[in-house]
Amino acid sequence: AQSVTQLGSHVSVSEGALVLLRCNYSSSVPPYLFWYVQYPNQGLQLLLKYTSAATLVKGINGFEAEFKKSETSFHLTKPSAHMSDAAEYFCAVTRTGGGNKLTFGTGTQLKVEL
Amino acid sequence: ETGVTQSPTHLIKTRGQQVTLRCSSQSGHNTVSWYQQALGQGPQFIFQYYREEENGRGNFPPRFSGLQFPNYSSELNVNALELDDSALYLCASSSRDSDTGELFFGEGSRLTVL
């Protein structure tokens, strides 16, 4: 079985500050890992994905994440937060050959303050 | 390219009733997955359809059922509604030929059970 744990259900940063959203995974086989963003009353939009190529993955809107096997982590970062980044962020995992069935974390609500 | 569309966007039902939610997959995608997202939680996998057959199921009772049609669109049916079925139901499409795990989500159908 696979799972992800997102540390911190709520994160608050100042505009222009570093964004760091934490995700740790558990998987007995090589995982594929994803970050999705959800704006209020909307579906989920893919930010970035790790599928066993480069361990540092760059996504949309200036976000990136680094796959660290030794730490079983896939933390999401952005150097400078913008007000428009305020949303809920979900980390998700599936296994290679998993048929696109994702297991999601419980989400982290990001608040960006002036 | 047409994205994933879901209908209805909002609906209210009472306990014991039945509901049908509909989803049109993104052009070129042959697989549809359904997720339940309760308030404040991450999406939970309900089931997936590929070639009009169920291809994997999460921990949901049999009163949750689905269909996939030859044009790859899909329905989610829930019988004997319970209060805890109140949630955002998300449909996601993907291509079985591209097993990278990436899902493309619709904006969801928000179900309220009174």
mmCIF file of N, CA and C in Angstrom, chain A residues 1-105:
data_model
loop_
_atom_site.group_PDB
_atom_site.id
_atom_site.type_symbol
_atom_site.label_atom_id
_atom_site.label_comp_id
_atom_site.label_asym_id
_atom_site.label_seq_id
_atom_site.Cartn_x
_atom_site.Cartn_y
_atom_site.Cartn_z
ATOM 1 N N ALA A 1 0.847 -1.192 0.000
ATOM 2 C CA ALA A 1 0.000 0.000 0.000
ATOM 3 C C ALA A 1 0.883 1.243 0.000
ATOM 4 N N GLN A 2 0.350 2.301 -0.540
ATOM 5 C CA GLN A 2 1.089 3.549 -0.599
ATOM 6 C C GLN A 2 0.336 4.620 0.174
ATOM 7 N N SER A 3 1.081 5.589 0.670
ATOM 8 C CA SER A 3 0.444 6.693 1.388
ATOM 9 C C SER A 3 1.338 7.923 1.319
ATOM 10 N N VAL A 4 0.741 9.072 1.551
ATOM 11 C CA VAL A 4 1.494 10.305 1.697
ATOM 12 C C VAL A 4 1.027 11.015 2.952
ATOM 13 N N THR A 5 1.965 11.706 3.575
ATOM 14 C CA THR A 5 1.667 12.505 4.749
ATOM 15 C C THR A 5 2.091 13.928 4.478
ATOM 16 N N GLN A 6 1.152 14.843 4.625
ATOM 17 C CA GLN A 6 1.476 16.252 4.466
ATOM 18 C C GLN A 6 1.543 16.875 5.854
ATOM 19 N N LEU A 7 2.697 17.405 6.177
ATOM 20 C CA LEU A 7 2.907 17.997 7.495
ATOM 21 C C LEU A 7 2.460 19.442 7.476
ATOM 22 N N GLY A 8 1.497 19.747 8.351
ATOM 23 C CA GLY A 8 0.979 21.114 8.402
ATOM 24 C C GLY A 8 -0.257 21.250 7.547
ATOM 25 N N SER A 9 -1.405 21.314 8.184
ATOM 26 C CA SER A 9 -2.639 21.472 7.412
ATOM 27 C C SER A 9 -2.826 22.923 6.957
ATOM 28 N N HIS A 10 -2.172 23.841 7.664
ATOM 29 C CA HIS A 10 -2.235 25.258 7.307
ATOM 30 C C HIS A 10 -0.829 25.842 7.373
ATOM 31 N N VAL A 11 -0.454 26.564 6.321
ATOM 32 C CA VAL A 11 0.820 27.267 6.275
ATOM 33 C C VAL A 11 0.544 28.705 5.870
ATOM 34 N N SER A 12 1.168 29.636 6.586
ATOM 35 C CA SER A 12 0.992 31.047 6.290
ATOM 36 C C SER A 12 2.350 31.678 6.017
ATOM 37 N N VAL A 13 2.455 32.404 4.914
ATOM 38 C CA VAL A 13 3.700 33.086 4.564
ATOM 39 C C VAL A 13 3.383 34.516 4.148
ATOM 40 N N SER A 14 4.390 35.344 4.193
ATOM 41 C CA SER A 14 4.258 36.719 3.709
ATOM 42 C C SER A 14 4.514 36.747 2.208
ATOM 43 N N GLU A 15 3.895 37.660 1.522
ATOM 44 C CA GLU A 15 4.149 37.812 0.091
ATOM 45 C C GLU A 15 5.633 38.078 -0.122
ATOM 46 N N GLY A 16 6.245 37.347 -1.062
ATOM 47 C CA GLY A 16 7.662 37.481 -1.333
ATOM 48 C C GLY A 16 8.531 36.511 -0.551
ATOM 49 N N ALA A 17 7.961 35.842 0.429
ATOM 50 C CA ALA A 17 8.733 34.895 1.233
ATOM 51 C C ALA A 17 8.751 33.530 0.574
ATOM 52 N N LEU A 18 9.664 32.688 1.070
ATOM 53 C CA LEU A 18 9.784 31.311 0.575
ATOM 54 C C LEU A 18 8.554 30.499 0.980
ATOM 55 N N VAL A 19 8.073 29.699 0.025
ATOM 56 C CA VAL A 19 7.010 28.748 0.311
ATOM 57 C C VAL A 19 7.622 27.353 0.422
ATOM 58 N N LEU A 20 7.318 26.642 1.507
ATOM 59 C CA LEU A 20 7.766 25.262 1.680
ATOM 60 C C LEU A 20 6.590 24.455 2.202
ATOM 61 N N LEU A 21 6.116 23.522 1.385
ATOM 62 C CA LEU A 21 5.033 22.626 1.779
ATOM 63 C C LEU A 21 5.609 21.205 1.804
ATOM 64 N N ARG A 22 5.397 20.527 2.921
ATOM 65 C CA ARG A 22 6.078 19.245 3.148
ATOM 66 C C ARG A 22 5.201 18.050 2.791
ATOM 67 N N CYS A 23 5.852 17.059 2.184
ATOM 68 C CA CYS A 23 5.172 15.808 1.830
ATOM 69 C C CYS A 23 6.154 14.664 2.019
ATOM 70 N N ASN A 24 5.763 13.674 2.783
ATOM 71 C CA ASN A 24 6.521 12.438 2.911
ATOM 72 C C ASN A 24 5.667 11.283 2.399
ATOM 73 N N TYR A 25 6.299 10.358 1.739
ATOM 74 C CA TYR A 25 5.544 9.254 1.134
ATOM 75 C C TYR A 25 5.993 7.917 1.718
ATOM 76 N N SER A 26 5.141 6.953 1.533
ATOM 77 C CA SER A 26 5.460 5.576 1.879
ATOM 78 C C SER A 26 5.083 4.706 0.694
ATOM 79 N N SER A 27 6.063 3.942 0.214
ATOM 80 C CA SER A 27 5.792 3.086 -0.934
ATOM 81 C C SER A 27 6.821 1.964 -0.957
ATOM 82 N N SER A 28 6.362 0.760 -1.195
ATOM 83 C CA SER A 28 7.266 -0.389 -1.227
ATOM 84 C C SER A 28 7.883 -0.580 -2.605
ATOM 85 N N VAL A 29 7.395 0.166 -3.574
ATOM 86 C CA VAL A 29 7.911 0.105 -4.937
ATOM 87 C C VAL A 29 8.203 1.538 -5.391
ATOM 88 N N PRO A 30 8.985 1.696 -6.448
ATOM 89 C CA PRO A 30 9.283 3.055 -6.917
ATOM 90 C C PRO A 30 8.002 3.835 -7.172
ATOM 91 N N PRO A 31 7.917 5.016 -6.601
ATOM 92 C CA PRO A 31 6.677 5.782 -6.729
ATOM 93 C C PRO A 31 6.707 6.798 -7.862
ATOM 94 N N TYR A 32 5.526 7.188 -8.276
ATOM 95 C CA TYR A 32 5.350 8.426 -9.000
ATOM 96 C C TYR A 32 4.709 9.391 -8.004
ATOM 97 N N LEU A 33 5.164 10.625 -7.994
ATOM 98 C CA LEU A 33 4.689 11.601 -7.027
ATOM 99 C C LEU A 33 4.199 12.855 -7.734
ATOM 100 N N PHE A 34 3.185 13.469 -7.139
ATOM 101 C CA PHE A 34 2.532 14.602 -7.765
ATOM 102 C C PHE A 34 2.209 15.672 -6.716
ATOM 103 N N TRP A 35 2.172 16.898 -7.175
ATOM 104 C CA TRP A 35 1.567 17.986 -6.424
ATOM 105 C C TRP A 35 0.452 18.578 -7.283
ATOM 106 N N TYR A 36 -0.722 18.683 -6.636
ATOM 107 C CA TYR A 36 -1.867 19.320 -7.273
ATOM 108 C C TYR A 36 -2.268 20.536 -6.441
ATOM 109 N N VAL A 37 -2.861 21.530 -7.116
ATOM 110 C CA VAL A 37 -3.370 22.714 -6.435
ATOM 111 C C VAL A 37 -4.877 22.802 -6.677
ATOM 112 N N GLN A 38 -5.588 23.239 -5.637
ATOM 113 C CA GLN A 38 -7.040 23.393 -5.749
ATOM 114 C C GLN A 38 -7.437 24.767 -5.256
ATOM 115 N N TYR A 39 -7.999 25.562 -6.150
ATOM 116 C CA TYR A 39 -8.537 26.858 -5.778
ATOM 117 C C TYR A 39 -9.981 26.679 -5.325
ATOM 118 N N PRO A 40 -10.505 27.613 -4.550
ATOM 119 C CA PRO A 40 -11.859 27.453 -4.007
ATOM 120 C C PRO A 40 -12.897 27.119 -5.074
ATOM 121 N N ASN A 41 -13.690 26.113 -4.759
ATOM 122 C CA ASN A 41 -14.791 25.690 -5.626
ATOM 123 C C ASN A 41 -14.337 25.252 -7.014
ATOM 124 N N GLN A 42 -13.134 24.731 -7.091
ATOM 125 C CA GLN A 42 -12.627 24.245 -8.370
ATOM 126 C C GLN A 42 -12.070 22.827 -8.206
ATOM 127 N N GLY A 43 -11.783 22.201 -9.337
ATOM 128 C CA GLY A 43 -11.139 20.889 -9.318
ATOM 129 C C GLY A 43 -9.654 21.033 -9.068
ATOM 130 N N LEU A 44 -8.924 19.959 -9.262
ATOM 131 C CA LEU A 44 -7.490 19.944 -9.000
ATOM 132 C C LEU A 44 -6.710 20.182 -10.293
ATOM 133 N N GLN A 45 -5.651 20.958 -10.162
ATOM 134 C CA GLN A 45 -4.775 21.251 -11.294
ATOM 135 C C GLN A 45 -3.378 20.742 -10.981
ATOM 136 N N LEU A 46 -2.789 20.049 -11.927
ATOM 137 C CA LEU A 46 -1.451 19.511 -11.711
ATOM 138 C C LEU A 46 -0.416 20.636 -11.697
ATOM 139 N N LEU A 47 0.397 20.651 -10.630
ATOM 140 C CA LEU A 47 1.508 21.596 -10.545
ATOM 141 C C LEU A 47 2.776 20.995 -11.133
ATOM 142 N N LEU A 48 3.077 19.766 -10.712
ATOM 143 C CA LEU A 48 4.277 19.092 -11.186
ATOM 144 C C LEU A 48 4.195 17.613 -10.835
ATOM 145 N N LYS A 49 5.096 16.830 -11.467
ATOM 146 C CA LYS A 49 5.104 15.386 -11.221
ATOM 147 C C LYS A 49 6.519 14.841 -11.296
ATOM 148 N N TYR A 50 6.767 13.810 -10.513
ATOM 149 C CA TYR A 50 8.017 13.067 -10.546
ATOM 150 C C TYR A 50 7.703 11.660 -11.029
ATOM 151 N N THR A 51 8.367 11.280 -12.128
ATOM 152 C CA THR A 51 8.117 9.944 -12.690
ATOM 153 C C THR A 51 9.435 9.248 -12.983
ATOM 154 N N SER A 52 10.366 9.333 -12.061
ATOM 155 C CA SER A 52 11.640 8.611 -12.052
ATOM 156 C C SER A 52 12.685 9.160 -13.009
ATOM 157 N N ALA A 53 12.495 10.358 -13.491
ATOM 158 C CA ALA A 53 13.534 10.997 -14.302
ATOM 159 C C ALA A 53 14.355 11.888 -13.366
ATOM 160 N N ALA A 54 14.470 13.152 -13.654
ATOM 161 C CA ALA A 54 15.239 14.063 -12.812
ATOM 162 C C ALA A 54 14.605 14.179 -11.436
ATOM 163 N N THR A 55 15.436 14.221 -10.406
ATOM 164 C CA THR A 55 14.897 14.288 -9.040
ATOM 165 C C THR A 55 14.412 15.683 -8.677
ATOM 166 N N LEU A 56 14.923 16.705 -9.343
ATOM 167 C CA LEU A 56 14.415 18.068 -9.140
ATOM 168 C C LEU A 56 13.439 18.364 -10.268
ATOM 169 N N VAL A 57 12.210 18.585 -9.880
ATOM 170 C CA VAL A 57 11.148 18.752 -10.865
ATOM 171 C C VAL A 57 10.635 20.181 -10.823
ATOM 172 N N LYS A 58 10.544 20.782 -11.969
ATOM 173 C CA LYS A 58 10.008 22.147 -12.056
ATOM 174 C C LYS A 58 8.595 22.085 -12.609
ATOM 175 N N GLY A 59 7.722 22.901 -12.018
ATOM 176 C CA GLY A 59 6.333 22.895 -12.442
ATOM 177 C C GLY A 59 5.874 24.265 -12.888
ATOM 178 N N ILE A 60 4.573 24.424 -12.857
ATOM 179 C CA ILE A 60 3.996 25.695 -13.295
ATOM 180 C C ILE A 60 4.037 26.709 -12.167
ATOM 181 N N ASN A 61 3.891 27.973 -12.541
ATOM 182 C CA ASN A 61 3.791 29.070 -11.573
ATOM 183 C C ASN A 61 5.014 29.192 -10.660
ATOM 184 N N GLY A 62 6.174 28.739 -11.115
ATOM 185 C CA GLY A 62 7.397 28.910 -10.351
ATOM 186 C C GLY A 62 7.631 27.896 -9.248
ATOM 187 N N PHE A 63 6.791 26.896 -9.133
ATOM 188 C CA PHE A 63 6.960 25.861 -8.113
ATOM 189 C C PHE A 63 7.946 24.783 -8.567
ATOM 190 N N GLU A 64 8.610 24.181 -7.608
ATOM 191 C CA GLU A 64 9.453 23.037 -7.882
ATOM 192 C C GLU A 64 9.442 22.104 -6.681
ATOM 193 N N ALA A 65 9.862 20.868 -6.902
ATOM 194 C CA ALA A 65 9.906 19.878 -5.822
ATOM 195 C C ALA A 65 11.090 18.963 -6.068
ATOM 196 N N GLU A 66 11.659 18.462 -4.986
ATOM 197 C CA GLU A 66 12.800 17.566 -5.100
ATOM 198 C C GLU A 66 12.470 16.213 -4.498
ATOM 199 N N PHE A 67 12.661 15.168 -5.274
ATOM 200 C CA PHE A 67 12.461 13.804 -4.790
ATOM 201 C C PHE A 67 13.718 13.355 -4.044
ATOM 202 N N LYS A 68 13.551 13.018 -2.769
ATOM 203 C CA LYS A 68 14.672 12.535 -1.960
ATOM 204 C C LYS A 68 14.312 11.165 -1.436
ATOM 205 N N LYS A 69 14.872 10.147 -2.081
ATOM 206 C CA LYS A 69 14.551 8.769 -1.723
ATOM 207 C C LYS A 69 14.986 8.457 -0.296
ATOM 208 N N SER A 70 16.168 8.954 0.087
ATOM 209 C CA SER A 70 16.698 8.637 1.418
ATOM 210 C C SER A 70 15.816 9.195 2.528
ATOM 211 N N GLU A 71 15.102 10.278 2.224
ATOM 212 C CA GLU A 71 14.240 10.909 3.225
ATOM 213 C C GLU A 71 12.762 10.602 2.946
ATOM 214 N N THR A 72 12.486 9.857 1.924
ATOM 215 C CA THR A 72 11.108 9.580 1.440
ATOM 216 C C THR A 72 10.287 10.862 1.430
ATOM 217 N N SER A 73 10.867 11.897 0.827
ATOM 218 C CA SER A 73 10.199 13.198 0.818
ATOM 219 C C SER A 73 10.049 13.732 -0.592
ATOM 220 N N PHE A 74 9.095 14.619 -0.733
ATOM 221 C CA PHE A 74 8.840 15.294 -2.013
ATOM 222 C C PHE A 74 8.244 16.658 -1.669
ATOM 223 N N HIS A 75 9.045 17.507 -1.070
ATOM 224 C CA HIS A 75 8.573 18.802 -0.602
ATOM 225 C C HIS A 75 8.438 19.792 -1.757
ATOM 226 N N LEU A 76 7.435 20.628 -1.665
ATOM 227 C CA LEU A 76 7.129 21.634 -2.690
ATOM 228 C C LEU A 76 7.663 22.984 -2.244
ATOM 229 N N THR A 77 8.360 23.682 -3.139
ATOM 230 C CA THR A 77 8.902 24.989 -2.790
ATOM 231 C C THR A 77 8.636 25.999 -3.889
ATOM 232 N N LYS A 78 8.656 27.267 -3.465
ATOM 233 C CA LYS A 78 8.611 28.392 -4.392
ATOM 234 C C LYS A 78 9.395 29.519 -3.744
ATOM 235 N N PRO A 79 10.353 30.105 -4.443
ATOM 236 C CA PRO A 79 11.230 31.092 -3.809
ATOM 237 C C PRO A 79 10.503 32.324 -3.272
ATOM 238 N N SER A 80 9.459 32.758 -3.979
ATOM 239 C CA SER A 80 8.814 34.013 -3.609
ATOM 240 C C SER A 80 7.298 33.875 -3.772
ATOM 241 N N ALA A 81 6.596 33.913 -2.658
ATOM 242 C CA ALA A 81 5.144 33.725 -2.690
ATOM 243 C C ALA A 81 4.432 34.938 -3.267
ATOM 244 N N HIS A 82 3.342 34.633 -3.972
ATOM 245 C CA HIS A 82 2.493 35.675 -4.521
ATOM 246 C C HIS A 82 1.093 35.474 -3.974
ATOM 247 N N MET A 83 0.349 36.554 -3.895
ATOM 248 C CA MET A 83 -1.007 36.456 -3.350
ATOM 249 C C MET A 83 -1.835 35.405 -4.080
ATOM 250 N N SER A 84 -1.605 35.270 -5.369
ATOM 251 C CA SER A 84 -2.385 34.317 -6.170
ATOM 252 C C SER A 84 -2.049 32.858 -5.856
ATOM 253 N N ASP A 85 -1.006 32.624 -5.047
ATOM 254 C CA ASP A 85 -0.654 31.249 -4.669
ATOM 255 C C ASP A 85 -1.539 30.709 -3.553
ATOM 256 N N ALA A 86 -2.341 31.561 -2.944
ATOM 257 C CA ALA A 86 -3.210 31.117 -1.861
ATOM 258 C C ALA A 86 -4.211 30.097 -2.396
ATOM 259 N N ALA A 87 -4.146 28.900 -1.847
ATOM 260 C CA ALA A 87 -4.958 27.782 -2.344
ATOM 261 C C ALA A 87 -4.678 26.579 -1.457
ATOM 262 N N GLU A 88 -5.309 25.450 -1.780
ATOM 263 C CA GLU A 88 -5.005 24.201 -1.087
ATOM 264 C C GLU A 88 -4.135 23.336 -1.989
ATOM 265 N N TYR A 89 -3.136 22.737 -1.392
ATOM 266 C CA TYR A 89 -2.160 21.953 -2.143
ATOM 267 C C TYR A 89 -2.187 20.503 -1.661
ATOM 268 N N PHE A 90 -2.222 19.596 -2.623
ATOM 269 C CA PHE A 90 -2.290 18.171 -2.316
ATOM 270 C C PHE A 90 -1.099 17.443 -2.918
ATOM 271 N N CYS A 91 -0.482 16.629 -2.111
ATOM 272 C CA CYS A 91 0.547 15.709 -2.575
ATOM 273 C C CYS A 91 -0.125 14.361 -2.850
ATOM 274 N N ALA A 92 0.325 13.669 -3.886
ATOM 275 C CA ALA A 92 -0.289 12.391 -4.231
ATOM 276 C C ALA A 92 0.774 11.418 -4.714
ATOM 277 N N VAL A 93 0.480 10.131 -4.560
ATOM 278 C CA VAL A 93 1.428 9.086 -4.936
ATOM 279 C C VAL A 93 0.700 7.980 -5.690
ATOM 280 N N THR A 94 1.407 7.378 -6.622
ATOM 281 C CA THR A 94 0.979 6.127 -7.214
ATOM 282 C C THR A 94 2.240 5.332 -7.495
ATOM 283 N N ARG A 95 2.085 4.076 -7.770
ATOM 284 C CA ARG A 95 3.258 3.261 -8.070
ATOM 285 C C ARG A 95 3.438 3.190 -9.576
ATOM 286 N N THR A 96 4.641 2.917 -9.997
ATOM 287 C CA THR A 96 4.874 2.709 -11.419
ATOM 288 C C THR A 96 4.021 1.528 -11.875
ATOM 289 N N GLY A 97 3.325 1.711 -12.961
ATOM 290 C CA GLY A 97 2.407 0.687 -13.426
ATOM 291 C C GLY A 97 1.139 0.633 -12.601
ATOM 292 N N GLY A 98 0.871 1.713 -11.875
ATOM 293 C CA GLY A 98 -0.280 1.722 -10.979
ATOM 294 C C GLY A 98 -1.586 2.073 -11.629
ATOM 295 N N GLY A 99 -1.580 2.214 -12.926
ATOM 296 C CA GLY A 99 -2.839 2.445 -13.610
ATOM 297 C C GLY A 99 -3.481 3.776 -13.284
ATOM 298 N N ASN A 100 -2.661 4.760 -12.941
ATOM 299 C CA ASN A 100 -3.182 6.108 -12.708
ATOM 300 C C ASN A 100 -4.167 6.178 -11.549
ATOM 301 N N LYS A 101 -3.994 5.360 -10.538
ATOM 302 C CA LYS A 101 -4.838 5.448 -9.339
ATOM 303 C C LYS A 101 -4.019 6.138 -8.254
ATOM 304 N N LEU A 102 -4.413 7.349 -7.917
ATOM 305 C CA LEU A 102 -3.632 8.155 -6.994
ATOM 306 C C LEU A 102 -4.151 8.057 -5.560
ATOM 307 N N THR A 103 -3.215 8.111 -4.632
ATOM 308 C CA THR A 103 -3.530 8.253 -3.210
ATOM 309 C C THR A 103 -3.091 9.645 -2.795
ATOM 310 N N PHE A 104 -4.026 10.413 -2.260
ATOM 311 C CA PHE A 104 -3.771 11.810 -1.928
ATOM 312 C C PHE A 104 -3.518 11.984 -0.432
ATOM 313 N N GLY A 105 -2.760 13.029 -0.123
ATOM 314 C CA GLY A 105 -2.645 13.466 1.250
ATOM 315 C C GLY A 105 -3.862 14.288 1.642
#
